[in-house]
Each structure stands twice: as C-alpha cells, then as structure tokens.
Coordinates of C-alpha atoms in Angstrom, one line a residue:
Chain H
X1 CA 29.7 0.1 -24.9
X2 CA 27.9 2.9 -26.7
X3 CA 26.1 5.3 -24.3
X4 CA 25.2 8.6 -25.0
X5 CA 26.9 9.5 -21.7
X6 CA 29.7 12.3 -20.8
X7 CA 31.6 10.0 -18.4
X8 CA 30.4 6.8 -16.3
X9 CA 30.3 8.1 -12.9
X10 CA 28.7 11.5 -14.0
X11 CA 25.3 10.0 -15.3
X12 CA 23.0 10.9 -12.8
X13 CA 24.3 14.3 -12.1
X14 CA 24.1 15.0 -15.9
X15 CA 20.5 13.3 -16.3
X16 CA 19.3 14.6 -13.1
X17 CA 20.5 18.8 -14.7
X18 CA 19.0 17.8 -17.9
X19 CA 16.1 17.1 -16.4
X20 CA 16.4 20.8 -14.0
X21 CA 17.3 22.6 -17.7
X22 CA 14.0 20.4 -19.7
X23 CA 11.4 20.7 -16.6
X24 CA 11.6 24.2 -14.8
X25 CA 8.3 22.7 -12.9
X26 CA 11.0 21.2 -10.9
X27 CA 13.5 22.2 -8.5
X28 CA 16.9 19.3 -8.6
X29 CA 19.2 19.6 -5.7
X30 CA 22.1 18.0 -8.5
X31 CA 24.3 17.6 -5.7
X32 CA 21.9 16.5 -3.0
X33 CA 20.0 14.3 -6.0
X34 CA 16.8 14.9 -4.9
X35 CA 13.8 16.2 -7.4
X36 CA 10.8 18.5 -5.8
X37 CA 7.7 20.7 -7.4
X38 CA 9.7 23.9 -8.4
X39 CA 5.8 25.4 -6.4
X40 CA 7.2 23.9 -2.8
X41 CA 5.3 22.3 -0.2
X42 CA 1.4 22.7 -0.4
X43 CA 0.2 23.3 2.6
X44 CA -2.1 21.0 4.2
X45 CA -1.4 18.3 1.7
X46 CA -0.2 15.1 1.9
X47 CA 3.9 15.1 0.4
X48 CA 4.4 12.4 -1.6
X49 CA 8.0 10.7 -1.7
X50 CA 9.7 8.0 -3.5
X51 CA 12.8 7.0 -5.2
X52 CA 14.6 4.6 -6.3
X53 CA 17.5 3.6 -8.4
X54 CA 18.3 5.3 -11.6
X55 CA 18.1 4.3 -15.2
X56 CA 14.0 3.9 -14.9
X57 CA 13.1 7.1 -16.2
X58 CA 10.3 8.1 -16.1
X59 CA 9.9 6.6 -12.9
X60 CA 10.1 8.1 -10.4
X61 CA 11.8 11.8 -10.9
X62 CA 9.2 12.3 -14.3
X63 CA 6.3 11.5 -12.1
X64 CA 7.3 14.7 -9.7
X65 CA 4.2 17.4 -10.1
X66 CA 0.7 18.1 -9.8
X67 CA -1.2 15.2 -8.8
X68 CA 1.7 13.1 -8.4
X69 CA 4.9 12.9 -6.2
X70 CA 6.0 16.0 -4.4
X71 CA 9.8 14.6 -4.2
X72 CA 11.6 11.8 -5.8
X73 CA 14.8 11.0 -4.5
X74 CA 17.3 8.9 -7.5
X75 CA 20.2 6.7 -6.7
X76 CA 22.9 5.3 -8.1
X77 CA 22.1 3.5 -11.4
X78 CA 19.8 0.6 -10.5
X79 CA 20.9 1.1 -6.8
X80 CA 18.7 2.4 -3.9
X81 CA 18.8 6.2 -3.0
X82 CA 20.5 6.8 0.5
X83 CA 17.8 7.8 3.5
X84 CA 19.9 11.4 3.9
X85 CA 18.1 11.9 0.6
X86 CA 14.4 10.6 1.7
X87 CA 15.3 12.5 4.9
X88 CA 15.7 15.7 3.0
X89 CA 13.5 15.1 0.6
X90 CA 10.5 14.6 3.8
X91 CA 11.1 17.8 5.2
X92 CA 11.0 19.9 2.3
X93 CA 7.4 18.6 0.9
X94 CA 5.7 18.4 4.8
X95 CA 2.9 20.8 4.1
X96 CA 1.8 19.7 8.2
X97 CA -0.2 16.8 6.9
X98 CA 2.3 14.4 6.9
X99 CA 4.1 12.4 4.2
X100 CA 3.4 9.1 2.5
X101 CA 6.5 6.9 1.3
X102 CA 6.1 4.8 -1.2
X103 CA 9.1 2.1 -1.3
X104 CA 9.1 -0.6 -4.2
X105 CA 9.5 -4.1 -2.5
X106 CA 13.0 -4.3 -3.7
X107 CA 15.8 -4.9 -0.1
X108 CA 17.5 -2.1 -0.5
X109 CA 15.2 0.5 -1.2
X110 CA 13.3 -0.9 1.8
X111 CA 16.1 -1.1 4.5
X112 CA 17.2 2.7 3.3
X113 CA 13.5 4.2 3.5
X114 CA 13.4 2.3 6.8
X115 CA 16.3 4.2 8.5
X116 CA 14.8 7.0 6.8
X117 CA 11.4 6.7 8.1
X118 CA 12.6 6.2 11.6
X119 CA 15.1 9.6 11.7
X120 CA 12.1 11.6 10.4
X121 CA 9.9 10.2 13.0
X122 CA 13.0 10.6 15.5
X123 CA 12.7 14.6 14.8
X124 CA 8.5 14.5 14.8
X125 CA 8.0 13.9 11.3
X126 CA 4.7 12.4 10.5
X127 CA 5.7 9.6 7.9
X128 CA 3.6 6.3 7.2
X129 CA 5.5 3.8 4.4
X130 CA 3.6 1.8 1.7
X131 CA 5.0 -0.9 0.1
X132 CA 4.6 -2.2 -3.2
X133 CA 4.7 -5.4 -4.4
X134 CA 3.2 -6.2 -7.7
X135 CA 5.4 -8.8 -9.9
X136 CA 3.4 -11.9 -10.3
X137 CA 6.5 -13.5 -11.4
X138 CA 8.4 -13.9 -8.0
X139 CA 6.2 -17.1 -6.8
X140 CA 7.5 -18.1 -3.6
X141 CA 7.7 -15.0 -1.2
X142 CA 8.7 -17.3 1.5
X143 CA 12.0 -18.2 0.1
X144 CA 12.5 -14.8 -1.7
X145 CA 12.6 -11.5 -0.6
X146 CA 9.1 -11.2 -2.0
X147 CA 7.5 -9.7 -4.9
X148 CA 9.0 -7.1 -6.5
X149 CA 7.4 -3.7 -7.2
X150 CA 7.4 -2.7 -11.0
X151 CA 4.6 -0.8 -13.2
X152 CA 2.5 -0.7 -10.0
X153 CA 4.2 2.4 -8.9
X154 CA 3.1 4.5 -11.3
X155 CA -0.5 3.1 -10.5
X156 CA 0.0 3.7 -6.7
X157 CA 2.1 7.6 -7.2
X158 CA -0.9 8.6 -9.7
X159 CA -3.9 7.8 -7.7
X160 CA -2.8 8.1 -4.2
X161 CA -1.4 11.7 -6.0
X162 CA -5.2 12.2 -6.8
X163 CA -6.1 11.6 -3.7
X164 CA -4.0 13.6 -1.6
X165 CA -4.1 16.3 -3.9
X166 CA -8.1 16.5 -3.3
X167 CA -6.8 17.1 0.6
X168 CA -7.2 13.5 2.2
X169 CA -5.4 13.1 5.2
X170 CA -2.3 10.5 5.5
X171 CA -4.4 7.3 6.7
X172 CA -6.7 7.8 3.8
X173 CA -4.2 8.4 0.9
X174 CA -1.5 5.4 2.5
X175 CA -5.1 3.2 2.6
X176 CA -5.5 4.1 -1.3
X177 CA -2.2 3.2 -2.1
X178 CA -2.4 -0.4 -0.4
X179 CA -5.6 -0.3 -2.2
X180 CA -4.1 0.0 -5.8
X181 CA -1.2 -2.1 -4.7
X182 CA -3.6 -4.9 -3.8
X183 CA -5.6 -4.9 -7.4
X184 CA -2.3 -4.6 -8.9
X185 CA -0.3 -7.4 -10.8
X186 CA 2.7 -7.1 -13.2
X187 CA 4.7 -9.5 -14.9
X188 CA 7.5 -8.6 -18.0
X189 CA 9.5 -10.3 -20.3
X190 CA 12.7 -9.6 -21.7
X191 CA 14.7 -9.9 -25.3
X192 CA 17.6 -8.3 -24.6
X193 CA 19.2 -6.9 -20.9
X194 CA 20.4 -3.6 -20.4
X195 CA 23.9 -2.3 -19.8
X196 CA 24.5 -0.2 -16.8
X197 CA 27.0 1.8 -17.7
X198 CA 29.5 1.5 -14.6
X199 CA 29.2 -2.5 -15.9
X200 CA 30.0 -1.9 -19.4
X201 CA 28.4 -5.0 -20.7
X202 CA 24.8 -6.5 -20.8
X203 CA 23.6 -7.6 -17.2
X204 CA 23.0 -10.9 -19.0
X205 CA 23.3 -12.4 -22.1
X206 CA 20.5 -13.9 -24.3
X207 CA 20.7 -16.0 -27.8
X208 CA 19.4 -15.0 -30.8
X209 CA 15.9 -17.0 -29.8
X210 CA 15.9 -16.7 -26.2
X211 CA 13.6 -14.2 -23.9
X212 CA 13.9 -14.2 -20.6
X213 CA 10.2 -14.3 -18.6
X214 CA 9.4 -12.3 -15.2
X215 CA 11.8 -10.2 -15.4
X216 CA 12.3 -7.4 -12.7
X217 CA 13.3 -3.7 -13.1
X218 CA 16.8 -3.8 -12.4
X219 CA 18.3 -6.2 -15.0
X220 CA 18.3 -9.0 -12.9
X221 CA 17.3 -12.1 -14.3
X222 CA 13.6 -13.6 -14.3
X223 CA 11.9 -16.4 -13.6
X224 CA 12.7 -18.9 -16.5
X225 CA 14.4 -19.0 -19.9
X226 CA 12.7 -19.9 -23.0
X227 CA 12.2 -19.6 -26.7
X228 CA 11.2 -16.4 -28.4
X229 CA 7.6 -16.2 -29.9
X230 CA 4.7 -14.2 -31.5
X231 CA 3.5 -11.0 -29.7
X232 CA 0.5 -13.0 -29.3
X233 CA 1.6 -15.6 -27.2
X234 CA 4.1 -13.4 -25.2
X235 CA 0.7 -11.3 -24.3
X236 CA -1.1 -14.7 -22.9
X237 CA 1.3 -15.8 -21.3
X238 CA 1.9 -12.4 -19.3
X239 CA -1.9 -11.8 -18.9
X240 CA -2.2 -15.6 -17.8
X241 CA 0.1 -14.9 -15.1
X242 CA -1.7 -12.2 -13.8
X243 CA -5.5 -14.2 -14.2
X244 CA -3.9 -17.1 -12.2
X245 CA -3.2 -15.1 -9.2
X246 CA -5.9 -12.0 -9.5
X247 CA -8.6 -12.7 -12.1
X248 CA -9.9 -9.7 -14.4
X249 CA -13.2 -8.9 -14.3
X250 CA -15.1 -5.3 -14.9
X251 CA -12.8 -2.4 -15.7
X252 CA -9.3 -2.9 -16.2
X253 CA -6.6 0.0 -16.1
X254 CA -4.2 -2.1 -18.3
X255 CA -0.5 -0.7 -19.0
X256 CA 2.0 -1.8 -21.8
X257 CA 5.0 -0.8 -20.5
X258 CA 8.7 -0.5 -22.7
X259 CA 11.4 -1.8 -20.8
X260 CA 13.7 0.7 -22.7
X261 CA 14.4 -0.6 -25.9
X262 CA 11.1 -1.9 -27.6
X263 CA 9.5 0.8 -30.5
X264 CA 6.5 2.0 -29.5
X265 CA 5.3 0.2 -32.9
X266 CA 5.6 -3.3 -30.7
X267 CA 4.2 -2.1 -27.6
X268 CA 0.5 -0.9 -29.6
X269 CA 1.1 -4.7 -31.1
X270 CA 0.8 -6.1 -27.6
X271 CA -1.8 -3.6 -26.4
X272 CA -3.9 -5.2 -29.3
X273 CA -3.2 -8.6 -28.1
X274 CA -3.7 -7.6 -24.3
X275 CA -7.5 -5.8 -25.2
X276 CA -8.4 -8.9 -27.1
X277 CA -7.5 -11.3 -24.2
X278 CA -9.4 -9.5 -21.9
X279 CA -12.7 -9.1 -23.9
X280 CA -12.4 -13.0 -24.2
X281 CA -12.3 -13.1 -20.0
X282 CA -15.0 -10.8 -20.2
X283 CA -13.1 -7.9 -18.7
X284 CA -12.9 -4.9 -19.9
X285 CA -9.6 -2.5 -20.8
X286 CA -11.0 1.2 -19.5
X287 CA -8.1 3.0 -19.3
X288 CA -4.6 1.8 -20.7
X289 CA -1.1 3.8 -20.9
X290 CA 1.0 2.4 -23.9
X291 CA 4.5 3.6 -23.6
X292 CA 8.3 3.9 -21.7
X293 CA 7.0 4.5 -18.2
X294 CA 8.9 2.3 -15.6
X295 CA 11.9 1.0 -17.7
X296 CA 15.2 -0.9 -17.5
X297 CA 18.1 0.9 -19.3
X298 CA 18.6 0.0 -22.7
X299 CA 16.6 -3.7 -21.8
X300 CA 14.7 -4.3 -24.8
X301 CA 10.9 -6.4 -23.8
X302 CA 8.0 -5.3 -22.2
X303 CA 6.2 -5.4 -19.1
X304 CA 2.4 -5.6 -18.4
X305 CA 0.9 -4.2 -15.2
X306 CA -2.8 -4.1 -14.7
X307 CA -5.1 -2.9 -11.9
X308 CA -9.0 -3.6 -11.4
X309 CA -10.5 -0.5 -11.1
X310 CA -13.9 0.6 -9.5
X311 CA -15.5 3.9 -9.7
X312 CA -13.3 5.6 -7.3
X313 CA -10.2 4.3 -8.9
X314 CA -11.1 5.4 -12.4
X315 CA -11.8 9.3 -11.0
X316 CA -8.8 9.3 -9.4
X317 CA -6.9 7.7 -12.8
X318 CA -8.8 10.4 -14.2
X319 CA -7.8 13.4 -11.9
X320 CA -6.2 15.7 -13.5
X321 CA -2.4 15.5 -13.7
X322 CA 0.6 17.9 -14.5
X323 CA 4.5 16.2 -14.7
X324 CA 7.0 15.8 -17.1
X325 CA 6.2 12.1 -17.7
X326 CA 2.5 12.1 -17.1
X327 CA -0.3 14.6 -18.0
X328 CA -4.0 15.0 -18.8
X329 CA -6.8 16.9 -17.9
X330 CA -5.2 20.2 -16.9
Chain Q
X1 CA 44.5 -3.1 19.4
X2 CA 44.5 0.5 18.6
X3 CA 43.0 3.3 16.6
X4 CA 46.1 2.8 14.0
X5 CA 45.4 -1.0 13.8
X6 CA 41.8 0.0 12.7
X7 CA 42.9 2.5 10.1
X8 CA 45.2 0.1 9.0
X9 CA 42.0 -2.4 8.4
X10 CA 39.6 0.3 6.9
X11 CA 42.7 1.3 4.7
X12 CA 43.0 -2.1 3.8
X13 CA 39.8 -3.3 3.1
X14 CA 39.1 0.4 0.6
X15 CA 42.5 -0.6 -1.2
X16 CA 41.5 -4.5 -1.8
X17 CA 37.7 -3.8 -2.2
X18 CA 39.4 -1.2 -5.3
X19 CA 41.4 -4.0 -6.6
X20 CA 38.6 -6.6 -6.4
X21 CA 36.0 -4.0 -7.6
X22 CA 35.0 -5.7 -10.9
X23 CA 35.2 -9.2 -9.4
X24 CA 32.7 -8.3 -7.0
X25 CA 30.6 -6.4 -10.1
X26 CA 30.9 -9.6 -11.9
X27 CA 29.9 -12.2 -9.2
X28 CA 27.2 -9.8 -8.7
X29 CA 26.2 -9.6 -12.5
X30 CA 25.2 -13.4 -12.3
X31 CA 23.2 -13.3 -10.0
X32 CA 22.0 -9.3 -9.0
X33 CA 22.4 -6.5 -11.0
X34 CA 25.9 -5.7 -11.1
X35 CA 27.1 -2.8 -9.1
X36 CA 28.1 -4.4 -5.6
X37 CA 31.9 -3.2 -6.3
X38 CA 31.2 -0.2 -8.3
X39 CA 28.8 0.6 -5.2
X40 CA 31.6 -0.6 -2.3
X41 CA 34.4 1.1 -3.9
X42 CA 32.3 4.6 -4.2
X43 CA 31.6 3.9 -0.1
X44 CA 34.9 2.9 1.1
X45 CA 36.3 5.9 -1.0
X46 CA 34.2 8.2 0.8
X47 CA 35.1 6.5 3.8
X48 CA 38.5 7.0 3.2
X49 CA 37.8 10.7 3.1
X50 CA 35.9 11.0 5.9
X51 CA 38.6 9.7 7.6
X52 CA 41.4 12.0 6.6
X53 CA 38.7 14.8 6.6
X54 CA 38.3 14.6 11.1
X55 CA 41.8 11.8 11.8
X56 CA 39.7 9.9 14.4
X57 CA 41.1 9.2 18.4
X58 CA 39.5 5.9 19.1
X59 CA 38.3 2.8 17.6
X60 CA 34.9 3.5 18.1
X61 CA 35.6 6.8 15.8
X62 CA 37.0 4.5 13.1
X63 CA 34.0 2.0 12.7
X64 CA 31.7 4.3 13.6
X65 CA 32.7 7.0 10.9
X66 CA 33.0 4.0 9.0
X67 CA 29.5 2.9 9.5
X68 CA 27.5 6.2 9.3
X69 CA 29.8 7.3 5.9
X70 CA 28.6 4.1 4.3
X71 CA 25.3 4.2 5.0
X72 CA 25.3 7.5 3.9
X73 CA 26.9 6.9 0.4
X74 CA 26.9 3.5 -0.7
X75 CA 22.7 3.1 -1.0
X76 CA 21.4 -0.6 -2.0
X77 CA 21.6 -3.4 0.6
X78 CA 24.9 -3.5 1.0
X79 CA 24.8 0.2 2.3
X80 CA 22.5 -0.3 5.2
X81 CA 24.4 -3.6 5.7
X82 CA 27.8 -2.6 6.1
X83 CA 27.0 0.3 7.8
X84 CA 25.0 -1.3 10.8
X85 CA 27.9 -3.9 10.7
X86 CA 30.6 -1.2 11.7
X87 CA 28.5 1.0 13.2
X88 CA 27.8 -2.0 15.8
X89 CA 31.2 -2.2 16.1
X90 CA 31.9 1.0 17.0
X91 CA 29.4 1.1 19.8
X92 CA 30.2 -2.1 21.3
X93 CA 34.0 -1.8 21.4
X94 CA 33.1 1.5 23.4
X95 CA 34.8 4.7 24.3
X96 CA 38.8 2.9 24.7
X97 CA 42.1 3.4 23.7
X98 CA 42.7 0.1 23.2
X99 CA 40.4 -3.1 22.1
X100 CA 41.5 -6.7 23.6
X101 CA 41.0 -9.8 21.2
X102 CA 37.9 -10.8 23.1
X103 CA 36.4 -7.3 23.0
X104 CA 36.3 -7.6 19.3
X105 CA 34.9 -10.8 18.9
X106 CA 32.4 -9.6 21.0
X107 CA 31.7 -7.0 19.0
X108 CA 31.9 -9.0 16.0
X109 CA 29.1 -11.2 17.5
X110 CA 26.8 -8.5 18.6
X111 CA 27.5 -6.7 14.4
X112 CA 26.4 -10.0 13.6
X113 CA 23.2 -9.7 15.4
X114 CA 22.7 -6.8 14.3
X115 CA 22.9 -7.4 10.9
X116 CA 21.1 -10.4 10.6
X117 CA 18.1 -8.6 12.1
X118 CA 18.2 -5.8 9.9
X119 CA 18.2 -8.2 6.8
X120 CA 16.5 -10.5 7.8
X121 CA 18.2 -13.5 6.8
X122 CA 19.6 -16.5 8.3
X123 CA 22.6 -18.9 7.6
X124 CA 22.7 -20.9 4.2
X125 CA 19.8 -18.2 2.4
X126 CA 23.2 -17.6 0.6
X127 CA 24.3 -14.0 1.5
X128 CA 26.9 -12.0 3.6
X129 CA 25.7 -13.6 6.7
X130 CA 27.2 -16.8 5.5
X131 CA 30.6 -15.2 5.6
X132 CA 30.0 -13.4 8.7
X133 CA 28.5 -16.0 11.0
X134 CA 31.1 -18.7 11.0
X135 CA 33.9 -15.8 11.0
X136 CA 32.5 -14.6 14.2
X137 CA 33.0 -18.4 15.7
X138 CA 36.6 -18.2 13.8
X139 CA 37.6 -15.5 15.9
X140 CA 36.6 -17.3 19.5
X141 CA 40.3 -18.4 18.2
X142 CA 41.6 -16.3 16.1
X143 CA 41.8 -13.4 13.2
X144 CA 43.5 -15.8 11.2
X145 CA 40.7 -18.5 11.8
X146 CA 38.1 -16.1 11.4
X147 CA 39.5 -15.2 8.2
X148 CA 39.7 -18.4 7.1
X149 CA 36.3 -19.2 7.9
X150 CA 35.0 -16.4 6.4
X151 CA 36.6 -17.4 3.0
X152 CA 35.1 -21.1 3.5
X153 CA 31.9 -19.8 4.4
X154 CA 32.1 -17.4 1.3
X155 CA 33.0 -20.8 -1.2
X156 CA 30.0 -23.2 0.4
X157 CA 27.7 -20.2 -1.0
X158 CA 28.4 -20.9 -4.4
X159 CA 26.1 -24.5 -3.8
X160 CA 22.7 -22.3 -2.1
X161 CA 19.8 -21.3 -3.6
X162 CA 19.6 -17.8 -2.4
X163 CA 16.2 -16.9 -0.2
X164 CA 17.4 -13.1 0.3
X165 CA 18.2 -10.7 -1.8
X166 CA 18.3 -9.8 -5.0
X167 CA 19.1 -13.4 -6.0
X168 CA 16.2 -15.0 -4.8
X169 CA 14.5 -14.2 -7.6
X170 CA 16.1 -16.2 -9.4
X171 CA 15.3 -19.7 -7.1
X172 CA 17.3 -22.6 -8.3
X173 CA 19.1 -20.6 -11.1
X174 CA 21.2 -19.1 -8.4
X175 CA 23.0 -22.1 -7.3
X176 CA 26.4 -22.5 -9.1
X177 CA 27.3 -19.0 -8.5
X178 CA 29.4 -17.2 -5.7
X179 CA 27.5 -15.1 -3.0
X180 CA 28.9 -11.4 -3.8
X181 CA 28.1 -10.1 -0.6
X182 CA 29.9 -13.0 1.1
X183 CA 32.7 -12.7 -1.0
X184 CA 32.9 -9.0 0.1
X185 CA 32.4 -9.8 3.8
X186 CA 35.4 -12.2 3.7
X187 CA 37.3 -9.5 1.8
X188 CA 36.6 -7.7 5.2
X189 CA 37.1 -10.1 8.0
X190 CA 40.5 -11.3 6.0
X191 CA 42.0 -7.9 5.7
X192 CA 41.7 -7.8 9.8
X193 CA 44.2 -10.2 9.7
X194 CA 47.0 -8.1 7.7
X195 CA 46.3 -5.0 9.5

C-alpha cells in the first residue's frame, strides 16, 4: 500500500490539521473531530450540520462556510461520525433558529444522528433531520436499507445553505432540502476500488476489463459487474438510469463527479457525453460542476448526480458561496 | 454471577475481537466496506480503558460503561448496535451484586428487542440479529447452548441475501459470504461461556 499517510490510525487527525493549517476560515476541534465557520454561530440563522465518514473529501468538512454547512462532523474512514460529535457540533452553530441535520441514507450515519438528534432535543435543542437518498442504483428499497445518499449532498448542503443563509426559518430550509433531495438522482460507476488504509488492500478487486456499475460512496460493491466501455456508453447508461426513474426535462443542474482517482481530462469527456444526451431528451444542462466533489478514496470511476431545477433552485445554486471546496459569487 | 465474571467477559471479548480483527475486516470487505474489526477493536479498546479508568461495583456498571463507551467511540452501525445491546443489559440486570442465570437471559432477551428495533431488521435479512436471536433461546438452557447457537446462527448467514445493511446493496451477490456482524455477535455471546 502506498499512501501518502504518516501512520494508519493517525489519518484523520492529520487531514483534519491540514485542513485547520490550509483553511483558517475554519475552526477544527482535531481532537473532538468536528469542523465549524472560524466566524461562529450566526445569529438568527439556521446551523447547518452533517458528517459523515472520512475519505470523501470534499464532502462534507470542504463544504463548511458561507452559504454552506456551519459544522461538519468526520468519522472514521468511511465509518459514521459518533452523535457526541453531532451533539457538539449542534450546540456550537445554534444561532436560536434551530439546526437542520442532514444525514446521507447510509445505517450508520442514520442510527448515530438519531441518538444525536434525540439528546439535543432532550436538552431543548431545536433540531429537524433530512435525509438523503439519491442513488438510482439501489432498486429495491424494500429489501435494502434504501437508497443511498451520494452527489445529492452537495446539491442539498449548497442550496438549503442558500436558503438559510437568506434567514429562512428551519421548516422552510428542511422543506428545501427534501425538495432538492426529491429532484435529485445519482448513479456511479467504478474502474478500480479504493484502499482504506486501516484495510491495506483494495475494497474489491476488478480485472483488467471489468467496471463495476452503481456503486456507492464507501467502496462497497454496486449493483452489477460488467465489461469496460467507451465514455460514451458509460454516460448513457448512467443518465438512463436516472431518466428511468426521474425523467429530465427543462433545466438540469448536472454534476460529473470523480470518485478519487479519474483525471479531470476524463470527467470533461463525460460531461461532453452527459450535455449531448440531454439535449437529445430535450433537457437542458444549466448549471454543471465537473470535478472531485463527493469521492471514494483512491476509487478510480465517476459518478453522475443530477437535479431538475426551477427558478428558485437555480438562485439558490447561484447564491453566492464562500468554502474551501466550493465558491463563486463572493 | 458477578461484577468480576463480567469483566472477565468484556476482557474477553476486547482480547478475541483483537485477535480476530482482520477476519472480521475481511468478512466485512466482501460484502461492506471493510472496517467492522478495525472499528470493534478501536471500541473495545476504549472500553477497556474506560474500565480501568472508574473499576466498576456492579454488573450494570460493566455493560453499561460498556454500552455508552461504544456508542461513543466505535461510530458506524455496529456502534449504535452494540452499544444499545449492552446498554440494555445493564439496565435490565439492574442495580445487584449478583445476576442469576435467568436474569441474564432475560436481559439477553429484552437487548435483543432492543436491538432489533433500533435496526430495524428481522431474522434471516442476514445480520447480527441472526446470531443474537437464536442465542437468546440457547441460553433458556444454557451459555454453552447459547454459544453454540450463536455460532450456528452465525454459519446459516453465509446462504442469505442480506436486506439490512450495508450488504443489501449488493442483493443476490451477497449470498456465499459470512455475516460480519453475526460473526462478531457470536464472538460475543461465546466468550460468555469462558468467562
């Protein structure tokens, strides 16, 4: 295993005072791993909280700041954070409007925002929990734990960010984020999986010509195994995916997401091929992001996430927006 | 049974759950996302400092200190999991110096319960429950029945298509692999017997 890493079990200590040393916009609590505006708690905003396992950087600590997340709280690699951190993390960004969780549909980060949730409400918090759940890949939610949440996040954190940074209270901004969960579909493809590092090896192993299609975030396998093919086709059959079960029409936010270890180079290829196919559907692509936003380790493959947009929507895409992984406008 | 008896278990289970720590990472690598024993070694070793930290005087202190550590430091599902499981424990054996053999399996029900609810899962959607479950009607008998049929119940996952979990995702392609949460759970329930 190659990792440009110190020592296994000190990776997200080490990323997490990198990111303290790159960003001083933020405040990290290293040893209490969680990430807040360095500015504090605005008062009478909506605080925005997630988290989640690390090793999808960006996501979610890189999205902490202006018109994003208030506090991100990272776990163990690929593992959810603990609700002491959520806990923690609620209190310090209440600005006495109340704070919005927002909990990719993955078990554990559920159950540990849950028992979050519940202690914060136990001590008079004011805390309402949005869920998403945007993988078109996971089928059969009744014999799975559901759909996973993927590139949706970033859709949900920026826009309900917007929102509650325009001074919406917490019904509204929680409603906006169900909103842009709902339009929301992902699916992703992989060539290669990641290694987490306390693993040492790939999370699984593909041949030379294999890809692995609907992948998730965390290196665990996808749907279905098949033959590798031309960015053209891997595009379709993405985008098909997400017609079949939420067809495009109008204006499309449309992101091509890296899981990690795909050059930039390939993801403008498959942006190409993603713009094409929607112009043939008679969609349109208004607003795209091309680039490493919700990723996978070292997993090399991409992911596609795509949200209908109306006019609300695209202002609140296009609020302005101020973090170490995301800004415009400001 | 007394508060040693239950160190003796916790001790046990942190030492084997060490041992076993890359089995349980590679079970879990076929089918989830390989860290349930990288993540159930880094709880139980906090648990085992916890313990030495404040020496506990009853059972209850055991499992619960057990319960609240892991919830607090493992993270995942299994976190949550675990924790409620002991945590149950700890309040149902109550505030006594000593726990009978029904008491526990009492307890041992009511963790079940508990656990199941919290989850949300059910026997045969292929994860710790299907260890737990029939270890809890093992131990209407015995510790050494309960182990056993927690190590049964841990095998017969190996044939389910998981509906819970991180393996679900993965629909038929999980079947031919070992549960790695029931395999823990058995790891549990059998150390009971050597403590």
């Amino acid at each position: 295993m190659k990792k440009l890493i110190n020592a296994v079990g000190d990776v997200v200590p080490d990323t997490l005072r990198g990111m303290a040393a790159a960003h001083p916009s933020l405040r990290v609590d290293v040893e209490n791993r969680i990430v807040l505006r360095a500015s504090g708690p605005t008062p009478g905003k909506v605080g925005l909280v997630s988290g989640g396992g690390s090793g999808h950087e960006p996501l979610h600590a890189g999205f902490v700041g202006y018109g994003m997340l208030d506090a991100a709280c990272p776990g163990e690699v690929f593992t959810s954070p603990v609700p002491d951190q959520m806990i923690e993390a609620t209190k310090a960004v209440d600005g006495g409007a109340g704070v919005l969780h927002i909990v990719k549909n993955y078990t554990g980060d559920v159950l540990n925002f849950e028992m979050a949730a519940e202690l914060c409400a136990e001590e008079g918090a004011r805390v309402v929990s949005v869920l998403v759940d945007d993988d078109v890949a996971v089928q059969d939610s009744t014999y799975t734990a559901g759909r996973r949440g993927t590139g949706a996040t970033l859709f949900v954190e920026k826009m309900a960010g917007a929102l509650a940074e325009q001074g919406a209270p917490l019904e509204a901004v929680a409603a906006m984020a169900r909103t842009v969960d709902d339009r929301s579909r992902s699916f992703g493809v992989a060539f290669s999986a990641g290694t987490v590092p306390a693993a040492g090896k790939p999370t699984f192993d593909l041949g030379p010509t294999e890809i692995e299609l609907g992948i998730g975030i965390h290196g665990e396998p996808g749907r279905s195994r098949e033959r590798f093919r031309e960015a053209r086709d891997l595009v379709r059959l993405a985008m098909d995916a997400i017609d079949a079960d939420l067809p495009f029409s109008g204006d499309v936010l449309v992101m091509v997401n890296g899981m990690g270890a795909t050059p930039l180079m390939e993801l403008y290829v498959a942006y190409g091929e993603a713009d094409a196919y929607l112009r043939e559907k008679g969609a349109t692509a208004t607003r795209c992001l091309v680039g490493n936003y919700v990723t996978s380790l070292d997993m090399a493959g991409f992911s596609i996430t795509t949200c209908l947009l109306d006019a609300e929507l695209t202002s609140l895409w296009d609020h302005p927006v101020e973090t170490p992984g995301l800004r415009w406008g400001r | 049974m007394d508060t040693a008896f239950f160190l003796r278990w916790i001790t046990i289970v942190t030492e084997r759950v060490r041992a076993d720590r890359d089995h349980l990472t590679d079970l879990d690598r076929a089918i989830g996302d390989a860290d349930h024993g990288a993540n159930l070694d880094r709880g139980f070793t906090a648990v085992e400092e916890a313990l030495a930290a404040k020496p506990p005087e009853t059972p209850a202190d055991v499992l619960t200190t057990t319960g609240t550590t892991l919830i607090r430091r493992v993270g995942g599902a299994s976190g949550p999991l675990y924790g409620t499981l002991f945590r149950t424990l700890g309040r149902s054996v109550g505030d006594v110096a000593e726990v009978s053999h029904e008491a526990l399996a009492e307890a041992f029900a009511q963790a079940l319960a508990a656990v199941m609810k919290l989850g949300s899962a059910q026997e045969g959607d292929k994860t710790m429950i299907d260890a737990l479950a029939p270890a809890v009607q093992g131990m209407r008998t015995s510790l050494d029945a309960a182990a056993q049929a927690a190590g049964d119940g841990a095998r017969a996952t190996t044939a389910m298509r998981a509906r819970k979990g991180r393996a679900s995702y993965l629909g038929e392609r999980s079947i031919g692999h070992q549960d790695p949460g029931a395999t823990s759970m058995a790891l549990v329930v059998d150390a009971l017997r050597a403590a």
